[in-house]
mmCIF file of C-alpha atoms and ligand atoms in Angstrom:
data_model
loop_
_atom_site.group_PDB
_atom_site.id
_atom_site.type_symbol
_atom_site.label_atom_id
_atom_site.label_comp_id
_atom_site.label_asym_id
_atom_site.label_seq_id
_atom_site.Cartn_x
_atom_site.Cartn_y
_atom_site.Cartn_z
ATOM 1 C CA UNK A 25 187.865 67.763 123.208
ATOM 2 C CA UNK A 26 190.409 70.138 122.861
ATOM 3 C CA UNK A 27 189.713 73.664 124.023
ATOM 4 C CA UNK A 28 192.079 75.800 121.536
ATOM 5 C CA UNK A 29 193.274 78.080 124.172
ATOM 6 C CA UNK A 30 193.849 81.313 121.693
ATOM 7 C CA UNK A 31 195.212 83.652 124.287
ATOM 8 C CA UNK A 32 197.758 81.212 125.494
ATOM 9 C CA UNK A 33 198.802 80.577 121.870
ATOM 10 C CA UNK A 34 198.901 84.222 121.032
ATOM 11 C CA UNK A 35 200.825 85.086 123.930
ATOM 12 C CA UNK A 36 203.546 82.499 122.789
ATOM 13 C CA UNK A 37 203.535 84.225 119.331
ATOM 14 C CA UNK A 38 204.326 87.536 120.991
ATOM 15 C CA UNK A 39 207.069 85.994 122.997
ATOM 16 C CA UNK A 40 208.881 84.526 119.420
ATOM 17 C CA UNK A 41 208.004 87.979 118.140
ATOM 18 C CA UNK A 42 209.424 89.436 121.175
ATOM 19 C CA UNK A 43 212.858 87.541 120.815
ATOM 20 C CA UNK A 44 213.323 88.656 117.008
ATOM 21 C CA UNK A 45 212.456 91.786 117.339
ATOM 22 C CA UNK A 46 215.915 92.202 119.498
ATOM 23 C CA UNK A 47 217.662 89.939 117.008
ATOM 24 C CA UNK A 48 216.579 92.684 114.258
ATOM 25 C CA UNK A 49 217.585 95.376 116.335
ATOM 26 C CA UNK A 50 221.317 93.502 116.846
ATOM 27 C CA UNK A 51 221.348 93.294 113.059
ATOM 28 C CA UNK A 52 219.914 96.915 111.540
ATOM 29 C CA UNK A 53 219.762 98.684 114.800
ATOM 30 C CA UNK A 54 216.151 100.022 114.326
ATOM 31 C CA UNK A 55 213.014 98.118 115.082
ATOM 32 C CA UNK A 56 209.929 97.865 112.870
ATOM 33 C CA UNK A 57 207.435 100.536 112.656
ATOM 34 C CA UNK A 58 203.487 100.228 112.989
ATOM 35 C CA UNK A 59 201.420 103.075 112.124
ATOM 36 C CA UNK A 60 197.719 103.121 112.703
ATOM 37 C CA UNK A 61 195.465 105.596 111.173
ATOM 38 C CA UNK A 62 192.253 105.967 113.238
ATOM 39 C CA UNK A 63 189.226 107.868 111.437
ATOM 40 C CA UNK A 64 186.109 108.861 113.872
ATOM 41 C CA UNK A 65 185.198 107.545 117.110
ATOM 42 C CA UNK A 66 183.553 104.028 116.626
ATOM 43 C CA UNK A 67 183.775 102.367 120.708
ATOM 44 C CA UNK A 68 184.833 99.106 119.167
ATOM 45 C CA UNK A 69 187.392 100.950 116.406
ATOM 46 C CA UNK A 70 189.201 102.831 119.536
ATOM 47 C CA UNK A 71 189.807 99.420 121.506
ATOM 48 C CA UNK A 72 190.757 97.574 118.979
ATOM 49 C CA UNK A 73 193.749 100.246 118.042
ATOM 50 C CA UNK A 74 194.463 101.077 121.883
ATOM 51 C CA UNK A 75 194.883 97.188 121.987
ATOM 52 C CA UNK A 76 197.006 96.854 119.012
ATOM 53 C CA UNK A 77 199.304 99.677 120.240
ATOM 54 C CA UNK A 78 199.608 98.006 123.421
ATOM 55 C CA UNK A 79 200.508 94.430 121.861
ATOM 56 C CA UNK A 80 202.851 96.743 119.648
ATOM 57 C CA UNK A 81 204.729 98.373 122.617
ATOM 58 C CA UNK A 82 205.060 94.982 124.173
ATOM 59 C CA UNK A 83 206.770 93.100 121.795
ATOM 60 C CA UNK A 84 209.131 96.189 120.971
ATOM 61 C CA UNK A 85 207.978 97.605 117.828
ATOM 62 C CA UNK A 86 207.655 101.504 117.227
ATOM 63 C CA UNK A 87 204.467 102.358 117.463
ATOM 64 C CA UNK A 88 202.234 105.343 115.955
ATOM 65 C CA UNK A 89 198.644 106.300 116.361
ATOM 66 C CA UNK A 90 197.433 108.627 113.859
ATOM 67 C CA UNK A 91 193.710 109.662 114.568
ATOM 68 C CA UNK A 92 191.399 112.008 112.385
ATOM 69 C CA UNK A 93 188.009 113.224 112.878
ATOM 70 C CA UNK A 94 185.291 111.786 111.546
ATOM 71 C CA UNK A 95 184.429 114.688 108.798
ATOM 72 C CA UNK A 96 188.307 114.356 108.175
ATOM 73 C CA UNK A 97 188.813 115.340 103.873
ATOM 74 C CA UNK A 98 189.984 111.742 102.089
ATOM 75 C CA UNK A 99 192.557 113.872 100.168
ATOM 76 C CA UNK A 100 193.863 114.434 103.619
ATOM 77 C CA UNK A 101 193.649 110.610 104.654
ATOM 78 C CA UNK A 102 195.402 109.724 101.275
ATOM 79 C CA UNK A 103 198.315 112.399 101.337
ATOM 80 C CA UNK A 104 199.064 111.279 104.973
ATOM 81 C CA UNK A 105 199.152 107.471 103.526
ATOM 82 C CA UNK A 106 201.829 108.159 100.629
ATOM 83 C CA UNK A 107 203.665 110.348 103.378
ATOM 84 C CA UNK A 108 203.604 106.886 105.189
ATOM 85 C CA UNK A 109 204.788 104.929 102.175
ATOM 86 C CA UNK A 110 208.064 106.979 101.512
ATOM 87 C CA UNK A 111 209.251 106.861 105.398
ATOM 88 C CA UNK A 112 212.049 104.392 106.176
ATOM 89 C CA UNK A 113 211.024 104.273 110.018
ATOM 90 C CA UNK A 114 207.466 102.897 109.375
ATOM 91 C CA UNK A 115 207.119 99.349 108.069
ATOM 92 C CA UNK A 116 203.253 98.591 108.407
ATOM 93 C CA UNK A 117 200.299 100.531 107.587
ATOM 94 C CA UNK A 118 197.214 100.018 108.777
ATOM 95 C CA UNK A 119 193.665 102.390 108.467
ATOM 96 C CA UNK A 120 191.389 101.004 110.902
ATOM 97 C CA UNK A 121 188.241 100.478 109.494
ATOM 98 C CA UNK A 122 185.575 100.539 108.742
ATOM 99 C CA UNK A 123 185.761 104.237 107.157
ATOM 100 C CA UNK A 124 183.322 106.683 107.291
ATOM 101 C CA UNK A 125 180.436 106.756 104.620
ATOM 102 C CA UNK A 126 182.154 109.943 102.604
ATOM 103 C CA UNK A 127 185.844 108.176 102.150
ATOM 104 C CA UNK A 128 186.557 105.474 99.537
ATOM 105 C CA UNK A 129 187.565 102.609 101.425
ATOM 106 C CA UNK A 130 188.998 100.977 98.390
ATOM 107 C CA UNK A 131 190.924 104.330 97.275
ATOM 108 C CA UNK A 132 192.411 104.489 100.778
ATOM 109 C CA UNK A 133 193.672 100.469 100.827
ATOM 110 C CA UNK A 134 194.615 100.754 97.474
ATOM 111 C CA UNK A 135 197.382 103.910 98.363
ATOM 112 C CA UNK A 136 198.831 101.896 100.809
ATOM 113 C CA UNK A 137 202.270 100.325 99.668
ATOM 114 C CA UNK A 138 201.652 96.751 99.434
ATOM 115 C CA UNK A 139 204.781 96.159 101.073
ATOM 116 C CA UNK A 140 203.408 98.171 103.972
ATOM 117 C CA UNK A 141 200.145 96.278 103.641
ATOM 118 C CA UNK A 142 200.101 94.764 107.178
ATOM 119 C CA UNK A 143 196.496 93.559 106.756
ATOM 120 C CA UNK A 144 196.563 92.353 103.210
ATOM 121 C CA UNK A 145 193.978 94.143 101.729
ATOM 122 C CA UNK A 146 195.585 95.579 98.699
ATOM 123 C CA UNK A 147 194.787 93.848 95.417
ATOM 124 C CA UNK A 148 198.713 92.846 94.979
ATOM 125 C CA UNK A 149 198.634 90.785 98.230
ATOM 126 C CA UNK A 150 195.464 89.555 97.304
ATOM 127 C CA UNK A 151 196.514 88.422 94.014
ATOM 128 C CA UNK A 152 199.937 87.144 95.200
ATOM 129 C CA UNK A 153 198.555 85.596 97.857
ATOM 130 C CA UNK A 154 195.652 83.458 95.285
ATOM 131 C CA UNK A 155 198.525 82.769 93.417
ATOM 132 C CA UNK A 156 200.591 81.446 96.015
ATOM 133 C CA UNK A 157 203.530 83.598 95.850
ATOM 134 C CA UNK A 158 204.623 85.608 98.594
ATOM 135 C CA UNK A 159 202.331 88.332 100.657
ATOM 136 C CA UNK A 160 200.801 89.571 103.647
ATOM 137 C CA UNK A 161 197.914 87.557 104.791
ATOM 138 C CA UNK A 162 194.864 89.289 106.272
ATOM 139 C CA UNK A 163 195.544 89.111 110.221
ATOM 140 C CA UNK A 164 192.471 87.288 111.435
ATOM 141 C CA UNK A 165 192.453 84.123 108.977
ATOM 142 C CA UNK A 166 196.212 83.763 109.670
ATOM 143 C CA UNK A 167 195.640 83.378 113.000
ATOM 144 C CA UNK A 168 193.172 80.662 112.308
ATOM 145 C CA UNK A 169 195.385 79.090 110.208
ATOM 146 C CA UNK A 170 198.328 78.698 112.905
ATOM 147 C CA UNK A 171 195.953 77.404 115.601
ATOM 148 C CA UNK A 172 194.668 74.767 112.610
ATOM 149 C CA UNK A 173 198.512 74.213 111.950
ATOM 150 C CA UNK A 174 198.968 73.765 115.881
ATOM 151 C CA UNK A 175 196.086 70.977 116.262
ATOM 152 C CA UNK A 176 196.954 69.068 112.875
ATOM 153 C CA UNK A 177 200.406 69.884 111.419
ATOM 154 C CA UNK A 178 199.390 67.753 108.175
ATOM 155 C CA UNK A 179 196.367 69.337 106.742
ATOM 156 C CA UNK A 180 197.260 67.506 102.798
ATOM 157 C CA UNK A 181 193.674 65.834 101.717
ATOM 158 C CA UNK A 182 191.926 67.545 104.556
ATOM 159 C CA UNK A 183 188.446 68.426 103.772
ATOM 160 C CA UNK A 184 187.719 71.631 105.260
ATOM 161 C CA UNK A 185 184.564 73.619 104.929
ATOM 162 C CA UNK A 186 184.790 77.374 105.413
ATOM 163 C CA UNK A 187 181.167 79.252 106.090
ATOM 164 C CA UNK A 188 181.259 83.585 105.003
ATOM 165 C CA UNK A 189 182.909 84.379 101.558
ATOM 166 C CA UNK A 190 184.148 87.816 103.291
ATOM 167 C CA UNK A 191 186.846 89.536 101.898
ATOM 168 C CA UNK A 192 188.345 89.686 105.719
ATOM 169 C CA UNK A 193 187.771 86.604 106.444
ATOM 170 C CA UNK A 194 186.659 83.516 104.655
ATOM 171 C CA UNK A 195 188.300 84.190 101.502
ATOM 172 C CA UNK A 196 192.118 84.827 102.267
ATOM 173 C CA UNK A 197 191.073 81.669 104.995
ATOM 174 C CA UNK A 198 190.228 79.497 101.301
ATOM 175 C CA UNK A 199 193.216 80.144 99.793
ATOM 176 C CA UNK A 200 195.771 79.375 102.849
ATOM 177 C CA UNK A 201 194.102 75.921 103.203
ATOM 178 C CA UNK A 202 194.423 74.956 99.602
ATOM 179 C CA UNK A 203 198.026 75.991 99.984
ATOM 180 C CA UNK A 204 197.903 73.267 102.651
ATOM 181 C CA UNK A 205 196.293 70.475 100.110
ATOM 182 C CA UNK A 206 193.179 70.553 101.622
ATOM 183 C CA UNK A 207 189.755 70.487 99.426
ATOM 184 C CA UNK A 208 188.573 73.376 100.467
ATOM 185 C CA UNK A 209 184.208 74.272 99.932
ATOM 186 C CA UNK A 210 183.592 77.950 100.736
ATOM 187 C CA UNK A 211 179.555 78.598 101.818
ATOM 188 C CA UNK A 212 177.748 81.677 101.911
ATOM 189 C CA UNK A 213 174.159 83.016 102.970
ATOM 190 C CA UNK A 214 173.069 81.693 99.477
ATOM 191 C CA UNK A 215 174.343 77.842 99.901
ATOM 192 C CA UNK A 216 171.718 75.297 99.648
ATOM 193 C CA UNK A 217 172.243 72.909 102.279
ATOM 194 C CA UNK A 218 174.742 74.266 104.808
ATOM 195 C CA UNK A 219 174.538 71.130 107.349
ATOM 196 C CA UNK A 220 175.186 68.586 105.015
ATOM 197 C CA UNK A 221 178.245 70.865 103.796
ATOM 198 C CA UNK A 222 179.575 71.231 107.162
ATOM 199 C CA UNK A 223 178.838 67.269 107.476
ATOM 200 C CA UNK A 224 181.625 66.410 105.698
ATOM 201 C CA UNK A 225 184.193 68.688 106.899
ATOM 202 C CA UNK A 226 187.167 67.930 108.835
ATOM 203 C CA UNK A 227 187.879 71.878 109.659
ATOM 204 C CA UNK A 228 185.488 74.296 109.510
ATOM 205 C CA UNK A 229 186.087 77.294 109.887
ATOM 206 C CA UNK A 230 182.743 79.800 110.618
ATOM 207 C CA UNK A 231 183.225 83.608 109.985
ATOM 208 C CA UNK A 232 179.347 84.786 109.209
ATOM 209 C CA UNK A 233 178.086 86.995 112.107
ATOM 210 C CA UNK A 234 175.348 84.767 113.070
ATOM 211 C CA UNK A 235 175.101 83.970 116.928
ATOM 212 C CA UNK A 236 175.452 80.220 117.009
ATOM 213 C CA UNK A 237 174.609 79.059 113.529
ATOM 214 C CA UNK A 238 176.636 76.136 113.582
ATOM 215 C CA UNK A 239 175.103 73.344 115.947
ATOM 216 C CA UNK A 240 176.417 70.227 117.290
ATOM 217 C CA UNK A 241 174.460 67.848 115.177
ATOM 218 C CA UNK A 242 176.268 69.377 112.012
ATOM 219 C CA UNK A 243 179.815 68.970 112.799
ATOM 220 C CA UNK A 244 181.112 65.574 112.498
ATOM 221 C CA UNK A 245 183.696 63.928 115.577
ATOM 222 C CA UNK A 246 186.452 64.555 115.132
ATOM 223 C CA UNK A 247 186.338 68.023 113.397
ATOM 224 C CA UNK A 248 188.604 70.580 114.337
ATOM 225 C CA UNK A 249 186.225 73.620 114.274
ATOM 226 C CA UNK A 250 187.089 77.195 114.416
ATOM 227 C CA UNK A 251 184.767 79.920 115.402
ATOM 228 C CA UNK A 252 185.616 83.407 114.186
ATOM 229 C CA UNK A 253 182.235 85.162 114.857
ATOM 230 C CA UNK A 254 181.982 87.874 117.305
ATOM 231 C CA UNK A 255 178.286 88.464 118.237
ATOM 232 C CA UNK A 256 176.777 90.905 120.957
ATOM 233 C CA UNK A 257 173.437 89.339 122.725
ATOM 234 C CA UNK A 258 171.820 89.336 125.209
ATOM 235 C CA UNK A 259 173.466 86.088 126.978
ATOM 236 C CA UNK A 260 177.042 88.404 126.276
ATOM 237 C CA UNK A 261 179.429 88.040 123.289
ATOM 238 C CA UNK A 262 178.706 84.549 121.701
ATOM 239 C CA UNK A 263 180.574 82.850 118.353
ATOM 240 C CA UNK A 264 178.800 81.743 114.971
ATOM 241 C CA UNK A 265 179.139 78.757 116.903
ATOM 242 C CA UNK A 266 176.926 76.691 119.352
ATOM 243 C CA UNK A 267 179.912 75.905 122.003
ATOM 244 C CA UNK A 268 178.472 73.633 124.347
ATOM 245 C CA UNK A 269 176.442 71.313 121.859
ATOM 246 C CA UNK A 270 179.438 71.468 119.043
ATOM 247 C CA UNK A 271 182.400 70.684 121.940
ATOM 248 C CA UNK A 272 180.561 67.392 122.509
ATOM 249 C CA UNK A 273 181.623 66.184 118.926
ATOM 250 C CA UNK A 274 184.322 68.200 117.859
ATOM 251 C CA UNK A 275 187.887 67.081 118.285
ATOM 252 C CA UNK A 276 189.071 70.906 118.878
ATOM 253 C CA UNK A 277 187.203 74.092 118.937
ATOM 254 C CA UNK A 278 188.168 77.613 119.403
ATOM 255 C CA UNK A 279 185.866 79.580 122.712
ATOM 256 C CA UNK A 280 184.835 83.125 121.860
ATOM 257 C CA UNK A 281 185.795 85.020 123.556
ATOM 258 C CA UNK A 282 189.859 83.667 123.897
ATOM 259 C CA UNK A 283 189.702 82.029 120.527
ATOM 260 C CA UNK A 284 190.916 83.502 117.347
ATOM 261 C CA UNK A 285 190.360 87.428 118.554
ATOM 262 C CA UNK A 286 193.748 87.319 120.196
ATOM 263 C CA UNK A 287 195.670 85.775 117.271
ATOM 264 C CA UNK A 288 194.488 88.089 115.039
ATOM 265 C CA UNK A 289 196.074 91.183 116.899
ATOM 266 C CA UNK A 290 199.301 88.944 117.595
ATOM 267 C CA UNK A 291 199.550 88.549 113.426
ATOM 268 C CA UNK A 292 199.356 91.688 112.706
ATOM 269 C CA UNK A 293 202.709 92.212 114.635
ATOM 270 C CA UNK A 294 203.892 89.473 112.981
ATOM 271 C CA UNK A 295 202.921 91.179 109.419
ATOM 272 C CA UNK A 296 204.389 94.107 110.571
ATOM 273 C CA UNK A 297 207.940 92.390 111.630
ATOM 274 C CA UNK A 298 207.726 90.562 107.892
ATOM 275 C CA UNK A 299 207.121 94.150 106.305
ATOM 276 C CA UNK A 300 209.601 95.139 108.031
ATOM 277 C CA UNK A 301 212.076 92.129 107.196
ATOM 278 C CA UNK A 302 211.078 92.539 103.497
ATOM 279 C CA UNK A 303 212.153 96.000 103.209
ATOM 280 C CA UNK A 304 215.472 95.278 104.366
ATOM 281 C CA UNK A 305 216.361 92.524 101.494
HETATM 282 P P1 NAD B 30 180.810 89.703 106.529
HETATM 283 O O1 NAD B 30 179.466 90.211 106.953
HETATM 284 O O2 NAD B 30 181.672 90.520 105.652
HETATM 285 O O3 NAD B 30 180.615 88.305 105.809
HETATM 286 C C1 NAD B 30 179.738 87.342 106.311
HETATM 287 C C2 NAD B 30 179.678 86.188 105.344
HETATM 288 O O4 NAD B 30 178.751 85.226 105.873
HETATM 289 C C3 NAD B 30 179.150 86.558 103.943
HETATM 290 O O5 NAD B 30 180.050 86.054 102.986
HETATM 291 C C4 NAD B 30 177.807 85.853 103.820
HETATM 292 O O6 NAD B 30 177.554 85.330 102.524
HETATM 293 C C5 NAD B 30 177.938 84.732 104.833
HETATM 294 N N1 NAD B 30 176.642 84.357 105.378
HETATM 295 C C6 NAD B 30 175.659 85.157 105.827
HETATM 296 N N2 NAD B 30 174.603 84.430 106.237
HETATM 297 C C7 NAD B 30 174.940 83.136 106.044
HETATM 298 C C8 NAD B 30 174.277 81.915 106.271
HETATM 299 N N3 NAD B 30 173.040 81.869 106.783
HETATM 300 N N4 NAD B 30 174.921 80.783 105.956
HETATM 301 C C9 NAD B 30 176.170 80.816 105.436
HETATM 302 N N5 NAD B 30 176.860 81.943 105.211
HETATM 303 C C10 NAD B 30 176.236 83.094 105.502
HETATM 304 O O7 NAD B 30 181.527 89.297 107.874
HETATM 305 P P2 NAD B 30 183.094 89.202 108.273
HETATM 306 O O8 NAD B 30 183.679 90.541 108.261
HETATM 307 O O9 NAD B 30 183.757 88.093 107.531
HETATM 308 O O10 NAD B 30 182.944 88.762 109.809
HETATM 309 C C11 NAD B 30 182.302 87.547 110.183
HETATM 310 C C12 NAD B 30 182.260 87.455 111.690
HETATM 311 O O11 NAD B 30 183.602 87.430 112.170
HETATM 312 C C13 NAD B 30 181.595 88.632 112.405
HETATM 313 O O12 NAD B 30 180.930 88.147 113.544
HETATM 314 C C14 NAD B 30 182.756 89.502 112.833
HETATM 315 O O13 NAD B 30 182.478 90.284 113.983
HETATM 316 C C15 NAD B 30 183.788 88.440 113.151
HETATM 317 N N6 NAD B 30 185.187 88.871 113.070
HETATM 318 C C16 NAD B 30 186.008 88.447 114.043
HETATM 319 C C17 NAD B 30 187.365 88.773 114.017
HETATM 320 C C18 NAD B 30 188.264 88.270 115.087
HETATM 321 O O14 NAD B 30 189.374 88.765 115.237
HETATM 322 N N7 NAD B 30 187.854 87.253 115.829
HETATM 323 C C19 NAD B 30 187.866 89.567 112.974
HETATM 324 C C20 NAD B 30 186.994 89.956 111.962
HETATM 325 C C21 NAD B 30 185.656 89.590 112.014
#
C-alpha cells in the first residue's frame, strides 16, 4: 500500500512555488499579494490563518492579516473587501470562515473579485469551473486532486466515488474528476446503499465529517482512497476513514493527519500565484 505522504508532497509544491515566485519577481518586479481577513476568535480559525501566513512568508509572497472583532458591522467587512479588489499589490482574497451568525456569508464571497477569489467560492468560479473553462479551484479538493494525479497520472474511465456533496469539498472535487474522464457518483447522508457505491470505486474520495465511516470491507484493492475528514475524538484527530482496516486493501490512501490538510494550505498559494499571474495578462 502506498502511504500518500501529503506533507512531503506539499512541501515539494511550495518549493516549485518557491522557484516562480522569484521568476515573477525577475519579470514584474513585485510578488503576489495574499490578504486574509480574520473575523472573531474561533481556536481553529486563528491557526489555520497563522499557518497560511507562515506558508505565505515562506514561499515569498506578500502577506496581510486583516482581523476584526467578532461584533465587527458587515458594511465594514464588505467596504474593506472592494478596498481589496481595487489594490494592485493584493492578488488573493481570502475571509476565513466560517463568519459570524450576524454577517452574510454569501454577501461577503460574493464582493470578492473573482479574479481575487483564491478559494473559489464565488459563483463565477463556480460556474466556470462546472463548465470547464478557466478558474480558481477551492484549495482543499485541488489538493486531492494533485495527490490523485501523483498516484495515477491517467484517471480517463476511472470510476471514482466521492462521499459529502459540500460546497467546499465534494462538489468542486466532482467536477475536477470528470474533467479527468472519470465517471464520477457523488453520495450524500441521503444515499441508499453507500458500501455497495464505494464497492465499485476506483478513487474515493471521503469528505463527510464522520470519524471512520468508510471501512475496509467497502473499498475494493486496488482503490486509491483519499480521506479528507478531520474529526476530534477521543482516540485524537481521526479521518472519515478507517486507516488501519482500509490500508489493508487499498492501493494508496491518504493518513490524517499528513494527508490532504497540508495540500490544501500549499494550493491556496498556488491560487494566489495564478491570481496573481492572471492579473498581469
Ligand atoms: P459538510 O458538513 O459541509 O458536508 C458533509 C457532507 O457529507 C454533506 O454533503 C452530507 O450530505 C454528507 N454526509 C453526511 N452524512 C453522510 C453519510 N452518512 N453518508 C454519506 N454522506 C454523508 O462538510 P465539509 O465542509 O465538506 O467537510 C467534510 C470533512 O472534511 C470535515 O471533517 C471537515 O473537517 C473536513 N475538511 C478538511 C479539510 C482539509 O484541509 N483536510 C478542509 C475542509 C474540510
Amino acid at each position: 500500500m502506498i502511504l500518500i505522504d501529503g506533507k512531503k508532497e506539499a512541501a515539494l509544491l511550495r518549493a516549485k512555488l518557491k522557484e516562480e515566485v522569484i521568476n515573477l519577481k525577475a519579470k514584474y518586479n513585485k510578488v503576489p499579494g495574499l490578504t486574509v481577513i480574520l473575523i472573531g476568535n474561533l481556536t481553529p480559525s486563528q491557526i489555520y490563518v497563522r499557518n497560511k501566513e507562515k506558508s505565505a512568508n515562506e514561499v515569498g509572497l506578500k502577506s496581510e492579516v486583516i482581523k476584526y472583532p467578532d461584533n465587527i458591522d458587515e458594511n465594514i467587512v464588505l467596504e474593506k473587501i472592494k478596498e481589496l479588489n481595487t489594490n494592485t499589490a493584493v492578488s488573493g482574497i481570502l475571509v476565513q470562515l466560517p463568519l459570524p451568525k450576524h454577517i452574510d456569508k454569501q454577501k461577503v464571497i460574493e464582493t470578492i473579485d473573482p479574479l481575487k477569489d483564491v478559494d473559489g467560492f464565488h459563483p463565477m468560479n463556480v460556474g466556470n469551473l462546472s463548465s470547464g473553462y478557466q478558474s480558481s479551484v477551492p484549495c482543499t479538493p485541488l489538493g486531492c486532486y494533485l495527490l490523485i494525479k501523483k498516484i495515477e497520472p491517467d484517471l480517463s474511465g476511472k470510476k471514482a466515488v466521492i462521499i459529502g456533496r459540500s460546497n467546499l469539498n465534494g462538489k468542486p472535487m466532482t467536477q475536477l474528476l470528470l474533467k479527468e474522464n472519470c465517471t464520477v457518483t457523488i453520495t450524500h447522508s441521503k444515499t441508499r446503499n453507500l458500501k455497495a457505491e464505494c464497492l465499485e470505486a476506483d478513487i474515493i474520495v471521503a469528505a463527510v465529517g464522520i470519524p471512520e465511516l468508510v471501512k475496509g470491507d467497502w473499498v475494493k484493492k486496488d482503490a486509491i482512497v483519499i480521506d479528507v475528514g478531520i474529526n476530534k475524538t477521543d482516540k485524537g484527530i481521526v479521518g472519515d476513514v478507517a486507516f488501519d482496516e482500509v490500508s489493508k486493501n487499498a492501493k494508496a490512501l491518504t493518513p490524517v493527519p499528513g494527508g490532504v490538510g497540508p495540500m490544501t494550505i500549499a494550493c491556496l498559494l498556488k491560487n494566489t500565484i495564478e491570481c496573481f499571474k492572471r492579473s498581469q495578462i
